[in-house]
Short mmCIF file of C-alpha atoms and ligand atoms in Angstrom, two decimals:
data_model
loop_
_atom_site.label_atom_id
_atom_site.label_comp_id
_atom_site.label_asym_id
_atom_site.label_seq_id
_atom_site.Cartn_x
_atom_site.Cartn_y
_atom_site.Cartn_z
CA MET A 1 -0.15 0.04 0.04
CA LEU A 2 2.74 2.26 0.79
CA VAL A 3 4.66 1.42 -2.52
CA ALA A 4 1.45 2.00 -4.56
CA GLY A 5 0.90 5.48 -2.44
CA PHE A 6 4.28 6.72 -3.30
CA VAL A 7 4.02 5.89 -7.03
CA LEU A 8 0.46 7.22 -7.25
CA VAL A 9 1.05 10.54 -5.74
CA CYS A 10 4.95 11.28 -6.23
CA LEU A 11 5.63 9.58 -9.77
CA ASN A 12 2.35 10.79 -11.57
CA THR A 13 2.40 14.54 -11.14
CA HIS A 14 1.95 14.69 -14.74
CA PHE A 15 -1.22 12.69 -14.83
CA TRP A 16 -2.75 14.61 -11.98
CA ARG A 17 -1.95 17.93 -13.80
CA LEU A 18 -3.61 16.51 -17.04
CA LEU A 19 -6.55 15.13 -15.12
CA TYR A 20 -6.94 18.67 -13.28
CA GLN A 21 -6.98 20.20 -16.73
CA VAL A 22 -9.45 17.80 -18.29
CA VAL A 23 -11.74 18.11 -15.42
CA ALA A 24 -11.01 21.73 -14.39
CA PRO A 25 -13.01 21.22 -11.28
CA GLN A 26 -15.20 24.11 -10.59
CA GLY A 27 -17.44 22.67 -7.58
CA SER A 28 -17.25 20.38 -4.51
CA PHE A 29 -18.66 17.71 -6.46
CA GLU A 30 -15.94 17.92 -9.34
CA TRP A 31 -13.18 17.82 -6.53
CA LEU A 32 -14.85 14.82 -4.94
CA PHE A 33 -14.72 13.02 -8.54
CA ILE A 34 -10.96 13.84 -8.45
CA ALA A 35 -10.73 12.26 -4.85
CA SER A 36 -12.58 9.40 -5.95
CA VAL A 37 -10.07 8.84 -9.07
CA LEU A 38 -7.04 8.73 -6.44
CA VAL A 39 -8.89 6.33 -4.26
CA VAL A 40 -9.93 3.74 -7.04
CA ILE A 41 -6.58 4.05 -8.55
CA LEU A 42 -4.87 3.51 -5.45
CA ALA A 43 -7.01 0.50 -4.54
CA LEU A 44 -6.28 -1.08 -7.84
CA PHE A 45 -2.81 -0.15 -7.53
CA ASN A 46 -2.72 -2.36 -4.09
CA LEU A 47 -4.47 -5.24 -5.72
CA LEU A 48 -1.66 -5.05 -8.40
CA PHE A 49 1.00 -4.80 -6.48
CA GLY A 50 0.02 -6.99 -3.89
CA ALA A 51 -0.18 -9.73 -6.25
CA PHE A 52 3.76 -9.57 -6.69
CA ALA A 53 3.91 -9.96 -2.52
CA VAL A 54 5.64 -13.35 -2.32
CA PRO A 55 9.20 -14.05 -0.97
CA TYR A 56 11.88 -13.46 -2.99
CA VAL A 57 9.51 -11.87 -5.59
CA PHE A 58 8.20 -8.73 -4.00
CA LYS A 59 11.30 -6.65 -3.42
CA PRO A 60 13.15 -7.14 -6.81
CA VAL A 61 9.86 -6.53 -8.83
CA MET A 62 9.29 -3.34 -6.75
CA THR A 63 12.77 -2.15 -7.23
CA VAL A 64 12.47 -2.47 -11.02
CA LEU A 65 9.10 -1.00 -10.94
CA LEU A 66 10.10 2.23 -8.62
CA PHE A 67 13.20 2.94 -10.95
CA VAL A 68 11.05 2.66 -14.42
CA SER A 69 8.37 5.00 -12.87
CA ALA A 70 10.91 7.41 -11.75
CA ALA A 71 12.24 7.53 -15.34
CA ALA A 72 9.01 7.55 -16.89
CA SER A 73 8.05 10.42 -14.25
CA TYR A 74 11.08 12.57 -15.39
CA PHE A 75 10.23 12.04 -19.11
CA MET A 76 6.64 12.84 -18.47
CA ASP A 77 7.67 15.91 -16.39
CA GLU A 78 10.26 17.21 -18.71
CA TYR A 79 9.01 16.53 -22.26
CA GLY A 80 5.71 15.53 -21.58
CA THR A 81 6.51 11.92 -23.31
CA VAL A 82 3.63 9.36 -24.00
CA ILE A 83 5.00 6.10 -22.79
CA ASP A 84 4.06 3.77 -25.06
CA ALA A 85 5.40 0.82 -27.56
CA GLY A 86 7.22 3.33 -29.81
CA LEU A 87 9.43 4.88 -27.10
CA VAL A 88 10.20 1.34 -25.62
CA ARG A 89 11.43 0.24 -29.17
CA ASN A 90 13.34 3.43 -29.30
CA ILE A 91 15.02 2.54 -25.96
CA VAL A 92 15.96 -0.85 -27.22
CA GLU A 93 17.14 0.05 -30.52
CA THR A 94 18.93 3.64 -29.39
CA ASN A 95 22.58 4.17 -29.77
CA ALA A 96 25.07 5.13 -27.50
CA SER A 97 25.16 8.91 -28.60
CA GLU A 98 21.41 9.16 -28.30
CA VAL A 99 21.59 8.01 -24.54
CA ARG A 100 24.16 10.34 -23.74
CA ASP A 101 22.26 12.99 -24.90
CA LEU A 102 19.39 11.96 -22.53
CA LEU A 103 21.54 11.53 -19.55
CA THR A 104 21.02 14.60 -17.68
CA LEU A 105 21.83 15.46 -14.03
CA LYS A 106 18.08 16.32 -13.65
CA LEU A 107 17.56 12.56 -14.52
CA ALA A 108 20.09 11.52 -12.10
CA ALA A 109 18.36 13.49 -9.22
CA TYR A 110 14.83 11.96 -10.07
CA LEU A 111 16.34 8.37 -10.26
CA PHE A 112 18.28 8.98 -6.88
CA PHE A 113 15.16 10.90 -5.03
CA ALA A 114 12.52 8.72 -6.65
CA GLY A 115 14.08 5.56 -7.58
CA ALA A 116 17.26 4.86 -5.09
CA LEU A 117 15.76 6.37 -1.97
CA PRO A 118 12.44 4.59 -1.74
CA VAL A 119 14.12 1.37 -2.82
CA TYR A 120 16.55 1.78 -0.07
CA PHE A 121 13.72 1.97 2.45
CA LEU A 122 12.04 -0.92 1.00
CA TRP A 123 14.91 -3.06 1.40
CA ARG A 124 15.46 -2.08 5.11
CA THR A 125 11.71 -2.61 5.87
CA ARG A 126 11.57 -6.66 7.01
CA LEU A 127 8.38 -8.27 5.55
CA ASP A 128 6.76 -11.19 7.79
CA TYR A 129 4.95 -13.54 5.47
CA ARG A 130 2.26 -15.99 6.82
CA THR A 131 1.87 -19.39 6.21
CA ILE A 132 0.76 -20.26 2.57
CA GLY A 133 -2.69 -20.82 3.58
CA ARG A 134 -3.15 -17.75 5.66
CA GLU A 135 -1.27 -15.73 3.12
CA LEU A 136 -3.88 -16.95 0.58
CA LEU A 137 -6.92 -16.29 2.65
CA THR A 138 -5.82 -12.43 3.58
CA LYS A 139 -4.34 -11.72 -0.05
CA THR A 140 -8.13 -12.76 -1.22
CA ALA A 141 -9.70 -10.74 1.55
CA GLY A 142 -7.79 -7.82 0.75
CA ALA A 143 -8.67 -8.29 -3.28
CA VAL A 144 -12.32 -8.50 -2.33
CA LEU A 145 -12.12 -5.42 -0.04
CA SER A 146 -9.99 -3.18 -2.87
CA LEU A 147 -12.57 -4.29 -5.29
CA ALA A 148 -15.68 -3.49 -2.80
CA VAL A 149 -13.87 0.09 -2.27
CA VAL A 150 -13.64 0.64 -6.33
CA GLY A 151 -17.22 -0.08 -6.49
CA PHE A 152 -18.65 2.03 -3.63
CA VAL A 153 -16.12 5.08 -4.40
CA ALA A 154 -16.57 4.70 -8.19
CA LEU A 155 -20.37 4.44 -8.44
CA PRO A 156 -21.77 7.98 -7.41
CA PHE A 157 -19.20 9.32 -10.27
CA THR A 158 -19.92 6.85 -12.84
CA ASN A 159 -20.57 9.44 -15.68
CA ASN A 160 -17.67 11.35 -14.88
CA PHE A 161 -15.41 8.30 -15.06
CA MET A 162 -17.31 7.37 -18.72
CA SER A 163 -16.91 11.01 -20.19
CA VAL A 164 -13.38 11.68 -18.71
CA PHE A 165 -11.62 8.00 -19.48
CA ARG A 166 -13.81 7.22 -22.46
CA GLU A 167 -13.05 10.52 -24.28
CA GLN A 168 -9.70 11.07 -22.91
CA ARG A 169 -8.27 7.65 -23.06
CA GLN A 170 -4.48 9.06 -23.71
CA LEU A 171 -4.65 10.28 -20.04
CA LEU A 172 -3.76 6.45 -19.24
CA TYR A 173 -0.68 6.93 -21.32
CA PHE A 174 0.48 9.24 -18.44
CA LEU A 175 -0.39 6.77 -15.35
CA SER A 176 2.71 5.03 -13.95
CA PRO A 177 3.53 2.23 -14.24
CA ILE A 178 0.46 1.27 -16.00
CA ASN A 179 2.01 2.99 -18.97
CA SER A 180 5.19 1.53 -18.88
CA LEU A 181 4.09 -1.87 -18.30
CA ASN A 182 1.61 -1.63 -21.32
CA ALA A 183 4.15 -0.18 -23.55
CA VAL A 184 6.64 -2.97 -22.83
CA TYR A 185 3.69 -5.46 -23.33
CA ARG A 186 2.82 -4.02 -26.84
CA TYR A 187 6.27 -3.69 -27.67
CA VAL A 188 6.76 -7.59 -27.08
CA GLU A 189 3.54 -8.49 -28.58
CA LYS A 190 4.61 -6.51 -31.98
CA LYS A 191 8.23 -8.26 -32.25
CA SER A 192 6.75 -11.66 -31.85
CA ALA A 193 3.55 -11.01 -33.69
CA ARG A 194 3.18 -13.39 -36.65
CA PRO A 195 2.56 -11.86 -40.06
CA PRO A 196 -1.29 -11.71 -40.60
CA PRO A 197 -2.83 -14.44 -42.26
CA SER A 198 -3.59 -13.82 -45.83
CA LEU A 199 -6.90 -12.20 -46.49
CA ILE A 200 -9.88 -14.42 -47.20
CA SER A 201 -11.45 -12.92 -50.58
CA LEU A 202 -15.30 -12.47 -50.78
CA GLY A 203 -17.36 -12.63 -53.91
CA GLU A 204 -14.64 -13.46 -56.34
CA ASP A 205 -17.59 -13.73 -58.86
CA ALA A 206 -18.88 -10.32 -58.51
CA ARG A 207 -19.97 -8.75 -61.54
CA LYS A 208 -22.39 -6.33 -62.78
CA GLY A 209 -26.05 -8.10 -63.62
CA SER A 210 -28.44 -7.28 -66.52
CA ALA A 211 -29.75 -4.03 -65.14
CA TRP A 212 -26.42 -2.31 -66.25
CA LEU A 213 -26.52 -3.91 -70.00
CA GLY A 214 -26.53 -1.14 -72.51
CA ARG A 215 -25.84 1.55 -70.10
CA LYS A 216 -23.64 4.40 -71.26
CA ASP A 217 -24.29 6.93 -68.16
CA ARG A 218 -22.45 6.87 -64.93
CA SER A 219 -24.13 6.47 -61.69
CA LEU A 220 -23.24 7.43 -58.51
CA THR A 221 -24.49 5.64 -55.01
CA MET A 222 -23.65 7.18 -51.61
CA ILE A 223 -23.61 5.42 -48.33
CA VAL A 224 -23.28 7.99 -45.09
CA VAL A 225 -22.57 6.33 -42.17
CA GLY A 226 -23.86 8.69 -39.21
CA GLU A 227 -22.56 8.68 -35.45
CA THR A 228 -24.12 8.22 -32.50
CA ALA A 229 -27.72 9.49 -34.18
CA ARG A 230 -30.58 7.68 -32.34
CA ALA A 231 -33.79 7.17 -34.21
CA ALA A 232 -35.78 8.20 -31.12
CA ASN A 233 -34.85 12.00 -31.66
CA PHE A 234 -35.49 12.36 -35.39
CA SER A 235 -38.83 14.07 -35.86
CA LEU A 236 -39.28 11.79 -39.20
CA ASN A 237 -39.78 8.94 -36.45
CA GLY A 238 -42.17 10.79 -34.53
CA TYR A 239 -39.93 12.95 -31.93
CA PRO A 240 -42.08 15.81 -30.70
CA ARG A 241 -39.07 18.39 -31.54
CA LEU A 242 -38.65 19.50 -35.10
CA THR A 243 -35.34 18.05 -35.45
CA ASN A 244 -35.70 17.14 -39.17
CA PRO A 245 -37.21 20.41 -40.91
CA ARG A 246 -35.50 20.14 -44.27
CA LEU A 247 -35.59 16.08 -44.57
CA ALA A 248 -39.20 16.23 -43.98
CA ALA A 249 -39.70 18.60 -46.92
CA ILE A 250 -37.87 16.16 -49.49
CA ALA A 251 -40.33 14.33 -51.60
CA GLY A 252 -39.51 10.70 -51.91
CA LEU A 253 -37.26 10.15 -49.05
CA ILE A 254 -37.92 6.73 -47.59
CA ASN A 255 -37.72 6.58 -44.16
CA PHE A 256 -37.03 3.05 -42.20
CA PRO A 257 -38.59 3.68 -38.67
CA ARG A 258 -37.44 0.43 -37.07
CA ALA A 259 -33.83 0.03 -38.09
CA TYR A 260 -31.40 -1.62 -35.52
CA SER A 261 -27.63 -1.54 -35.21
CA CYS A 262 -25.33 -4.52 -34.89
CA GLY A 263 -23.33 -3.16 -31.86
CA THR A 264 -23.31 -0.16 -29.62
CA ASP A 265 -20.15 1.57 -30.42
CA THR A 266 -18.40 2.53 -33.60
CA ALA A 267 -15.55 -0.11 -33.76
CA TYR A 268 -18.40 -2.93 -33.69
CA SER A 269 -20.84 -1.55 -35.71
CA LEU A 270 -18.84 -0.09 -38.44
CA PRO A 271 -17.13 -3.60 -39.78
CA CYS A 272 -20.19 -5.52 -38.80
CA MET A 273 -22.57 -3.30 -41.41
CA PHE A 274 -19.84 -3.84 -44.18
CA SER A 275 -19.60 -7.44 -43.42
CA ASN A 276 -21.76 -10.46 -44.76
CA LEU A 277 -21.44 -12.22 -41.37
CA GLY A 278 -24.45 -10.48 -39.83
CA ARG A 279 -25.06 -9.90 -36.07
CA SER A 280 -25.27 -13.33 -35.19
CA ARG A 281 -21.89 -14.63 -36.66
CA PHE A 282 -19.93 -11.39 -36.36
CA ASP A 283 -16.73 -10.88 -34.44
CA VAL A 284 -14.15 -7.99 -34.97
CA ASN A 285 -11.11 -10.47 -35.68
CA ARG A 286 -13.28 -12.57 -38.16
CA ALA A 287 -14.39 -9.71 -40.13
CA ALA A 288 -10.85 -8.12 -40.34
CA LYS A 289 -9.53 -11.48 -41.97
CA GLN A 290 -12.04 -11.42 -44.87
CA GLU A 291 -13.12 -9.10 -47.62
CA ASN A 292 -16.14 -6.77 -47.11
CA LEU A 293 -18.81 -5.14 -49.32
CA LEU A 294 -16.44 -2.42 -50.43
CA ASP A 295 -14.07 -4.92 -51.83
CA ILE A 296 -16.78 -6.79 -53.62
CA VAL A 297 -18.47 -3.57 -55.26
CA GLN A 298 -14.75 -2.34 -56.15
CA ARG A 299 -14.12 -5.76 -57.77
CA ALA A 300 -17.42 -5.43 -59.74
CA GLY A 301 -15.98 -2.41 -61.55
CA PHE A 302 -17.07 0.31 -59.53
CA ALA A 303 -15.00 3.33 -58.01
CA VAL A 304 -15.12 3.08 -54.50
CA ARG A 305 -14.05 6.03 -52.45
CA TRP A 306 -14.29 6.52 -48.62
CA ARG A 307 -14.05 10.03 -46.77
CA GLU A 308 -13.44 10.05 -43.23
CA ASN A 309 -14.67 12.83 -40.68
CA GLN A 310 -14.37 10.54 -37.67
CA SER A 311 -12.23 8.31 -35.87
CA GLY A 312 -11.30 6.04 -38.86
CA CYS A 313 -13.07 3.32 -41.05
CA LYS A 314 -11.89 0.58 -38.58
CA GLY A 315 -10.29 -1.35 -41.12
CA VAL A 316 -13.30 -1.53 -43.47
CA CYS A 317 -11.80 0.87 -45.89
CA LEU A 318 -8.29 -0.55 -45.94
CA ARG A 319 -8.26 -1.59 -49.84
CA VAL A 320 -10.31 1.61 -51.28
CA PRO A 321 -9.08 5.02 -51.83
CA THR A 322 -9.59 7.11 -48.80
CA GLU A 323 -9.45 10.61 -47.70
CA VAL A 324 -9.08 11.57 -43.90
CA LEU A 325 -10.34 14.78 -43.29
CA VAL A 326 -8.76 15.26 -39.94
CA GLU A 327 -5.29 14.96 -41.85
CA THR A 328 -6.16 17.51 -44.67
CA LYS A 329 -8.21 19.81 -42.11
CA PRO A 330 -10.01 21.63 -44.87
CA ARG A 331 -10.14 25.65 -44.12
CA GLY A 332 -13.36 26.94 -42.30
CA PHE A 333 -14.37 23.37 -40.94
CA TYR A 334 -11.35 22.86 -38.62
CA GLU A 335 -10.56 26.19 -37.48
CA ILE A 336 -11.72 25.67 -34.02
CA GLY A 337 -10.32 22.24 -33.98
CA ASP A 338 -13.81 20.64 -34.52
CA ALA A 339 -14.76 18.23 -37.44
CA LEU A 340 -18.11 19.83 -38.77
CA ASP A 341 -19.73 17.48 -41.21
CA GLU A 342 -20.03 20.03 -43.99
CA ALA A 343 -16.44 19.38 -44.64
CA LEU A 344 -17.62 16.24 -46.16
CA LEU A 345 -19.40 18.00 -48.93
CA ARG A 346 -16.22 20.12 -49.92
CA ASP A 347 -15.62 19.71 -53.84
CA LEU A 348 -17.73 16.77 -54.09
CA PRO A 349 -19.18 17.98 -57.30
CA ASP A 350 -15.54 18.03 -58.58
CA ARG A 351 -14.85 14.44 -57.42
CA ILE A 352 -17.93 13.44 -59.08
CA ARG A 353 -17.22 14.82 -62.33
CA ALA A 354 -13.80 13.13 -62.02
CA LEU A 355 -15.28 9.46 -62.14
CA ASP A 356 -14.71 7.39 -65.03
CA ARG A 357 -16.88 4.59 -63.80
CA ASP A 358 -19.89 4.20 -61.87
CA GLY A 359 -19.08 5.14 -58.25
CA LEU A 360 -19.79 4.17 -54.52
CA PHE A 361 -19.00 6.85 -52.25
CA VAL A 362 -18.92 6.48 -48.52
CA LEU A 363 -18.98 9.28 -46.19
CA HIS A 364 -18.23 8.64 -42.29
CA MET A 365 -19.84 11.41 -40.11
CA MET A 366 -18.66 13.02 -36.97
CA GLY A 367 -22.59 13.11 -36.65
CA SER A 368 -23.44 13.73 -32.90
CA HIS A 369 -20.42 12.05 -31.16
CA GLY A 370 -20.22 13.14 -27.57
CA PRO A 371 -20.03 14.19 -24.94
CA ALA A 372 -18.87 17.44 -26.63
CA TYR A 373 -22.28 17.81 -28.42
CA TYR A 374 -21.87 21.65 -28.72
CA LYS A 375 -18.74 21.12 -30.77
CA ARG A 376 -20.72 19.22 -33.44
CA TYR A 377 -22.90 22.19 -34.87
CA PRO A 378 -21.90 25.77 -35.90
CA LEU A 379 -23.70 28.05 -33.40
CA ARG A 380 -26.37 28.92 -35.75
CA PHE A 381 -27.65 25.49 -35.76
CA GLU A 382 -28.19 26.10 -31.79
CA GLN A 383 -32.04 26.25 -32.19
CA PHE A 384 -32.62 24.43 -28.94
CA LYS A 385 -31.68 26.27 -25.87
CA PRO A 386 -30.05 26.61 -23.14
CA ALA A 387 -27.59 23.94 -24.78
CA CYS A 388 -24.99 22.16 -22.50
CA ARG A 389 -21.46 23.73 -23.68
CA GLU A 390 -19.47 21.31 -21.49
CA SER A 391 -18.03 17.93 -22.17
CA GLN A 392 -18.52 17.30 -18.49
CA PHE A 393 -22.13 16.28 -17.93
CA SER A 394 -22.05 16.99 -14.49
CA ARG A 395 -22.14 20.92 -15.08
CA CYS A 396 -25.17 20.66 -17.37
CA SER A 397 -28.91 19.53 -16.62
CA LYS A 398 -30.28 16.99 -18.40
CA ASP A 399 -32.31 19.23 -20.46
CA GLU A 400 -29.33 21.17 -21.37
CA ILE A 401 -27.77 18.31 -22.69
CA VAL A 402 -30.74 16.90 -24.65
CA ASN A 403 -30.95 20.15 -26.13
CA SER A 404 -27.29 20.29 -27.30
CA TYR A 405 -27.84 16.83 -28.53
CA ASP A 406 -30.82 17.49 -30.82
CA ASN A 407 -28.96 20.51 -32.24
CA THR A 408 -26.50 17.88 -33.54
CA ILE A 409 -29.39 16.31 -35.28
CA VAL A 410 -30.72 19.37 -36.66
CA TYR A 411 -27.27 19.86 -38.06
CA THR A 412 -26.96 16.40 -39.57
CA ASP A 413 -30.37 17.04 -41.04
CA HIS A 414 -29.06 19.97 -42.51
CA VAL A 415 -25.84 18.15 -43.86
CA LEU A 416 -27.93 15.32 -45.35
CA ALA A 417 -30.72 17.73 -46.93
CA GLU A 418 -27.49 19.61 -48.73
CA LEU A 419 -26.22 16.35 -50.15
CA ILE A 420 -29.22 15.22 -51.31
CA ALA A 421 -29.79 18.68 -53.10
CA LEU A 422 -26.24 18.12 -54.32
CA LEU A 423 -27.30 14.50 -55.76
CA GLN A 424 -30.55 16.09 -57.19
CA ALA A 425 -28.37 18.53 -59.18
CA GLU A 426 -26.38 15.55 -60.51
CA ASP A 427 -29.47 13.96 -61.61
CA ARG A 428 -30.67 16.99 -63.38
CA GLN A 429 -27.49 17.03 -65.36
CA GLY A 430 -28.10 13.37 -66.22
CA MET A 431 -26.30 11.19 -63.72
CA PRO A 432 -28.52 8.66 -61.59
CA THR A 433 -27.61 9.45 -57.83
CA ALA A 434 -28.84 7.53 -54.73
CA LEU A 435 -28.18 8.05 -50.76
CA ILE A 436 -28.34 5.63 -48.13
CA TYR A 437 -27.98 7.08 -44.54
CA LEU A 438 -27.88 4.85 -41.33
CA SER A 439 -26.19 5.58 -38.16
CA ASP A 440 -23.65 3.25 -36.45
CA HIS A 441 -25.49 2.94 -33.14
CA GLY A 442 -27.57 5.21 -30.84
CA GLU A 443 -27.10 7.02 -27.47
CA SER A 444 -28.28 7.18 -24.12
CA LEU A 445 -29.12 10.61 -22.93
CA GLY A 446 -29.84 10.15 -19.36
CA GLU A 447 -32.72 7.49 -19.18
CA GLY A 448 -32.11 5.46 -16.31
CA ASN A 449 -29.36 7.76 -15.34
CA LEU A 450 -27.02 6.27 -18.37
CA TYR A 451 -25.24 8.48 -20.79
CA LEU A 452 -23.36 8.04 -24.21
CA HIS A 453 -22.88 4.63 -25.53
CA GLY A 454 -21.25 1.34 -25.56
CA MET A 455 -23.10 -0.94 -23.18
CA PRO A 456 -22.89 -4.70 -23.93
CA TYR A 457 -25.82 -5.39 -26.54
CA ALA A 458 -27.54 -7.89 -24.65
CA ILE A 459 -28.29 -5.45 -21.68
CA ALA A 460 -28.00 -2.15 -23.83
CA PRO A 461 -31.27 0.21 -23.43
CA GLU A 462 -33.36 0.41 -26.70
CA VAL A 463 -31.95 3.86 -27.56
CA GLN A 464 -28.45 2.82 -27.86
CA LYS A 465 -29.57 0.37 -30.83
CA HIS A 466 -32.45 2.02 -32.38
CA ILE A 467 -30.89 3.95 -35.01
CA PRO A 468 -32.18 6.27 -38.04
CA MET A 469 -32.02 4.83 -41.56
CA LEU A 470 -33.12 6.66 -44.85
CA LEU A 471 -33.18 6.28 -48.32
CA TRP A 472 -33.31 8.60 -51.41
CA LEU A 473 -33.16 7.43 -54.91
CA SER A 474 -32.98 10.23 -57.70
CA PRO A 475 -35.67 9.96 -60.43
CA ARG A 476 -33.22 9.01 -63.03
CA TYR A 477 -31.95 6.01 -60.50
CA GLN A 478 -35.72 4.87 -59.85
CA GLN A 479 -35.91 4.76 -63.56
CA ALA A 480 -32.57 3.23 -64.69
CA PHE A 481 -32.78 0.29 -62.11
CA ALA A 482 -36.57 0.02 -62.20
CA VAL A 483 -36.95 0.36 -58.49
CA ASP A 484 -40.35 0.35 -57.30
CA THR A 485 -40.05 2.97 -54.37
CA ALA A 486 -43.52 2.61 -53.02
CA CYS A 487 -42.69 -1.27 -52.64
CA VAL A 488 -39.45 -0.19 -50.85
CA ALA A 489 -41.20 2.15 -48.39
CA GLY A 490 -43.90 -0.54 -47.45
CA LYS A 491 -40.77 -2.80 -46.74
CA GLY A 492 -39.41 0.00 -44.96
CA GLN A 493 -42.03 -0.36 -42.25
CA GLN A 494 -40.67 -3.43 -41.18
CA PRO A 495 -37.94 -4.35 -38.93
CA VAL A 496 -34.53 -4.12 -40.53
CA SER A 497 -31.15 -3.78 -39.28
CA GLN A 498 -27.45 -3.22 -40.19
CA ASP A 499 -27.33 -6.96 -41.51
CA ASN A 500 -29.46 -5.61 -44.27
CA LEU A 501 -26.76 -3.38 -45.54
CA PHE A 502 -24.40 -5.76 -47.24
CA HIS A 503 -27.11 -7.60 -49.44
CA SER A 504 -29.06 -4.67 -50.03
CA VAL A 505 -26.30 -2.88 -51.56
CA LEU A 506 -25.45 -5.58 -54.02
CA GLY A 507 -29.01 -5.54 -54.87
CA LEU A 508 -29.64 -2.08 -55.53
CA LEU A 509 -26.23 -1.99 -57.32
CA ASP A 510 -27.20 -5.10 -59.36
CA ILE A 511 -24.02 -7.07 -58.77
CA GLU A 512 -24.26 -10.76 -59.10
CA THR A 513 -22.35 -12.89 -56.84
CA GLN A 514 -22.96 -16.32 -54.82
CA VAL A 515 -22.26 -14.25 -51.34
CA TYR A 516 -25.57 -12.33 -51.94
CA ASP A 517 -28.64 -13.44 -50.00
CA ALA A 518 -31.91 -12.00 -51.38
CA LYS A 519 -33.70 -12.76 -48.31
CA LEU A 520 -31.72 -10.03 -46.33
CA ASP A 521 -32.06 -7.49 -49.63
CA ILE A 522 -34.46 -4.66 -48.53
CA PHE A 523 -34.95 -4.27 -52.75
CA ALA A 524 -35.54 -7.68 -53.35
CA GLY A 525 -39.19 -7.98 -55.06
CA CYS A 526 -39.23 -4.21 -55.68
CA ARG A 527 -38.13 -4.20 -58.90
CA ARG A 528 -40.80 -3.39 -61.60
CA SER A 529 -39.45 -4.92 -64.87
CA SER A 530 -36.46 -7.08 -64.57
CA ASP A 531 -37.86 -9.51 -62.06
ZN1 ZN B 601 -19.90 5.39 -33.13
#
């Protein structure tokens, strides 16, 4: 407990400074939250360090741990260095002159006062161990007690823990010795990793079907993947607030009021909706080892493009040309450090004109990504007031949080309407165009005192799984591919899910392949002539 306390308080000053900046405590509740972080980590460290408390093991392990933490503390304080696998690689593969540059008097002072001195006291302390049986008993009791303390102290601050450590995961890179242990582990893991197994190809027989025969014009289909948009807050789905003023005015827009997600976070839902595994067979690793919808569409001869305005495509776009807006930072959308979704529309007409084949564009939105909802829309879209303008929910009322969330939906409504207007213009100039929109998962907004998302699917509340899904086909597209929109709209009243995306896109694009399953295609049976 003493070693744990020493490491936590004395060798983690950088961590506490960052936590203070992130929380920026104003009231006593937030100070209490910081105190609870201290108690929780202390209890967990006690548990971790206690695991080594056996004769001939404890002191050597703690010695290494103290020296490593002291050195890590120096590099974090002095350079703000992130302790990660890259740093371990640098240390292992560095040369003598680089090491000499880093050896400063200050580092020696850190190693002496924060490393050697406590190690000296540690070795002078006599440790008495009990018999094995009693030792096991007290250790188990201590572990249970530690976990009980963690639960008891963390419970009142669940939402603070969620919003701080979910959104600021990089904080953990500054917590010694977890960061060093994790860095060494990652380094060893990378070193010993076997080359990835070759990719399992899917739909090698994919080719354009009869609907394409004799067509000379190019078409464009667009999939817009929304973020954290929940169906319940779309006025198209009956939400009493007018959050879809522009989409509601678009004739022929088909709404799917009973659409469900595959997972409750981006990293799960995104690869799932583009894979053919479906929710029942889906697993992130399995999906990563095989091709997905985009590979098949590309193989059938389409120009597939991914435009990213969020945290990455989670492996889905690995083999298609990808543009990451966070890296290019278009002017006007990133000036205040935020990824406004209108950036996704920037010079789209030029990109469309540059197409030499039929195109499938995927736009990945920033959408309603929380907890900083207020950063997701320009101020003129702040229709519902007062809006929470904090990323710490404890500073806002539930109503303010919902207001800021609803404003993100109003902005999404605007972005989608602008996109459709753009596609309408292309249609008038002779190009059949289509848009499919669906969110990756929903969001909790205080129901049952829950916020954000990511609950295990089986126990996740409806609002985290019920997603908005929309379809718009230009007049030329409907005609070219003989889609009976009334039929699709009728089927759209039935429950659908992200499982339908893979087969419906293959169906809509009339791509023939063995992996296509008509039972999961929303458009199956809704073609006027060809069937
Ligand atoms: Zn997401």
